[in-house]
Amino acid sequence: YEDITVNEICERADIRRATFYKHYNDKLAFFTAFTHMLRDRFDTNIWKSKTTTPDYYIAYAERLVEYINEHDKAIENMFKSNLLPTILSVLIEQNYKDTYERLVKDIIKGRTYPASPEVIASMCAGGVTTVIFHWYTTGRVKSVAALSYEISTLISGILGVEYK
């Protein structure tokens, strides 16, 4: 992130600087929008395959661990960047918002949860991100399957459902 310039982004995208600045104030705004787009694409693929909210969250956590493990070079570059706190903040904020909205919709439909949507959304968004961050930065000692199982078990408990 630190090494790429707006000019290089424009050259690679085959756009003019004026076009870039028409849509983004700076490369941080571009990167934030890009991070949101990638996350939305990731989220949409899982949401299409899972119909219930608990199944969605469990699948999301499992797939996130797999994704990070599969994209080692990109994740390694991200961890080396000064932008890491921003990336984590964007991901946590968006995951909180999405989780909260889905939980509220479930509650309106009559589903009950053992805690408020604010608390559950905070635990899931922040907790999963922190667990995966710790797993990655400490050398990924646990297997993807073992970590996914533990996260899914905890999410199931938070949502008050049994993990299958």
PDB file of C-alpha atoms in Angstrom, residues 29-110:
ATOM      1  CA  ALA A  29     -10.663   6.087   0.163  1.00  0.00           C
ATOM      2  CA  PHE A  30     -10.053   3.881  -2.881  1.00  0.00           C
ATOM      3  CA  PHE A  31      -8.578   1.107  -0.779  1.00  0.00           C
ATOM      4  CA  THR A  32     -11.441   1.285   1.711  1.00  0.00           C
ATOM      5  CA  ALA A  33     -13.986   1.008  -1.121  1.00  0.00           C
ATOM      6  CA  PHE A  34     -11.992  -1.856  -2.645  1.00  0.00           C
ATOM      7  CA  THR A  35     -11.919  -3.679   0.713  1.00  0.00           C
ATOM      8  CA  HIS A  36     -15.701  -3.252   1.016  1.00  0.00           C
ATOM      9  CA  MET A  37     -16.193  -4.615  -2.511  1.00  0.00           C
ATOM     10  CA  LEU A  38     -14.079  -7.706  -1.845  1.00  0.00           C
ATOM     11  CA  ARG A  39     -15.827  -8.330   1.454  1.00  0.00           C
ATOM     12  CA  ASP A  40     -19.273  -7.917  -0.133  1.00  0.00           C
ATOM     13  CA  ARG A  41     -18.382 -10.370  -2.895  1.00  0.00           C
ATOM     14  CA  PHE A  42     -17.110 -12.847  -0.301  1.00  0.00           C
ATOM     15  CA  ASP A  43     -20.232 -12.339   1.827  1.00  0.00           C
ATOM     16  CA  THR A  44     -22.675 -12.650  -1.091  1.00  0.00           C
ATOM     17  CA  ASN A  45     -21.290 -16.011  -2.167  1.00  0.00           C
ATOM     18  CA  ILE A  46     -21.815 -17.436   1.309  1.00  0.00           C
ATOM     19  CA  TRP A  47     -25.208 -15.793   1.840  1.00  0.00           C
ATOM     20  CA  LYS A  48     -26.544 -17.388  -1.362  1.00  0.00           C
ATOM     21  CA  SER A  49     -25.618 -20.844  -0.100  1.00  0.00           C
ATOM     22  CA  LYS A  50     -26.939 -20.563   3.476  1.00  0.00           C
ATOM     23  CA  THR A  51     -30.558 -19.879   4.304  1.00  0.00           C
ATOM     24  CA  THR A  52     -30.599 -19.553   8.084  1.00  0.00           C
ATOM     25  CA  THR A  53     -28.750 -16.866   9.976  1.00  0.00           C
ATOM     26  CA  PRO A  54     -26.796 -19.255  12.249  1.00  0.00           C
ATOM     27  CA  ASP A  55     -25.742 -21.398   9.263  1.00  0.00           C
ATOM     28  CA  TYR A  56     -24.612 -18.250   7.478  1.00  0.00           C
ATOM     29  CA  TYR A  57     -22.412 -17.061  10.349  1.00  0.00           C
ATOM     30  CA  ILE A  58     -20.840 -20.465  10.855  1.00  0.00           C
ATOM     31  CA  ALA A  59     -20.138 -20.846   7.120  1.00  0.00           C
ATOM     32  CA  TYR A  60     -18.781 -17.294   6.993  1.00  0.00           C
ATOM     33  CA  ALA A  61     -16.281 -17.945   9.779  1.00  0.00           C
ATOM     34  CA  GLU A  62     -15.214 -21.280   8.291  1.00  0.00           C
ATOM     35  CA  ARG A  63     -14.753 -19.802   4.823  1.00  0.00           C
ATOM     36  CA  LEU A  64     -12.863 -16.785   6.177  1.00  0.00           C
ATOM     37  CA  VAL A  65     -10.247 -19.022   7.816  1.00  0.00           C
ATOM     38  CA  GLU A  66      -9.917 -21.042   4.596  1.00  0.00           C
ATOM     39  CA  TYR A  67      -9.655 -17.873   2.502  1.00  0.00           C
ATOM     40  CA  ILE A  68      -6.882 -16.433   4.639  1.00  0.00           C
ATOM     41  CA  ASN A  69      -4.994 -19.707   4.511  1.00  0.00           C
ATOM     42  CA  GLU A  70      -5.384 -19.919   0.695  1.00  0.00           C
ATOM     43  CA  HIS A  71      -4.255 -16.319   0.045  1.00  0.00           C
ATOM     44  CA  ASP A  72      -1.118 -16.369   2.137  1.00  0.00           C
ATOM     45  CA  LYS A  73       0.941 -13.931   0.042  1.00  0.00           C
ATOM     46  CA  ALA A  74      -1.775 -11.264  -0.059  1.00  0.00           C
ATOM     47  CA  ILE A  75      -2.411 -11.618   3.673  1.00  0.00           C
ATOM     48  CA  GLU A  76       1.320 -11.464   4.389  1.00  0.00           C
ATOM     49  CA  ASN A  77       1.573  -8.217   2.399  1.00  0.00           C
ATOM     50  CA  MET A  78      -1.395  -6.809   4.262  1.00  0.00           C
ATOM     51  CA  PHE A  79       0.244  -7.594   7.607  1.00  0.00           C
ATOM     52  CA  LYS A  80       3.431  -5.826   6.507  1.00  0.00           C
ATOM     53  CA  SER A  81       1.480  -2.708   5.539  1.00  0.00           C
ATOM     54  CA  ASN A  82       0.938   0.309   7.744  1.00  0.00           C
ATOM     55  CA  LEU A  83      -2.660   0.058   6.590  1.00  0.00           C
ATOM     56  CA  LEU A  84      -3.399  -3.071   8.666  1.00  0.00           C
ATOM     57  CA  PRO A  85      -5.297  -1.202  11.431  1.00  0.00           C
ATOM     58  CA  THR A  86      -7.445   0.479   8.778  1.00  0.00           C
ATOM     59  CA  ILE A  87      -8.176  -2.824   7.040  1.00  0.00           C
ATOM     60  CA  LEU A  88      -9.154  -4.490  10.309  1.00  0.00           C
ATOM     61  CA  SER A  89     -11.300  -1.516  11.268  1.00  0.00           C
ATOM     62  CA  VAL A  90     -13.147  -1.566   7.936  1.00  0.00           C
ATOM     63  CA  LEU A  91     -13.771  -5.313   8.188  1.00  0.00           C
ATOM     64  CA  ILE A  92     -14.927  -5.222  11.801  1.00  0.00           C
ATOM     65  CA  GLU A  93     -17.174  -2.212  11.227  1.00  0.00           C
ATOM     66  CA  GLN A  94     -18.845  -3.718   8.164  1.00  0.00           C
ATOM     67  CA  ASN A  95     -19.208  -7.155   9.750  1.00  0.00           C
ATOM     68  CA  TYR A  96     -20.768  -5.572  12.839  1.00  0.00           C
ATOM     69  CA  LYS A  97     -23.238  -3.603  10.715  1.00  0.00           C
ATOM     70  CA  ASP A  98     -24.220  -6.605   8.581  1.00  0.00           C
ATOM     71  CA  THR A  99     -24.503  -8.918  11.582  1.00  0.00           C
ATOM     72  CA  TYR A 100     -26.589  -6.432  13.530  1.00  0.00           C
ATOM     73  CA  GLU A 101     -28.984  -5.871  10.607  1.00  0.00           C
ATOM     74  CA  ARG A 102     -29.464  -9.597  10.019  1.00  0.00           C
ATOM     75  CA  LEU A 103     -30.072 -10.250  13.702  1.00  0.00           C
ATOM     76  CA  VAL A 104     -32.667  -7.462  13.912  1.00  0.00           C
ATOM     77  CA  LYS A 105     -34.461  -8.895  10.858  1.00  0.00           C
ATOM     78  CA  ASP A 106     -34.479 -12.338  12.505  1.00  0.00           C
ATOM     79  CA  ILE A 107     -35.894 -10.885  15.723  1.00  0.00           C
ATOM     80  CA  ILE A 108     -38.630  -9.088  13.798  1.00  0.00           C
ATOM     81  CA  LYS A 109     -39.514 -12.453  12.227  1.00  0.00           C
ATOM     82  CA  GLY A 110     -39.826 -13.972  15.717  1.00  0.00           C
TER      83      GLY A 110
END
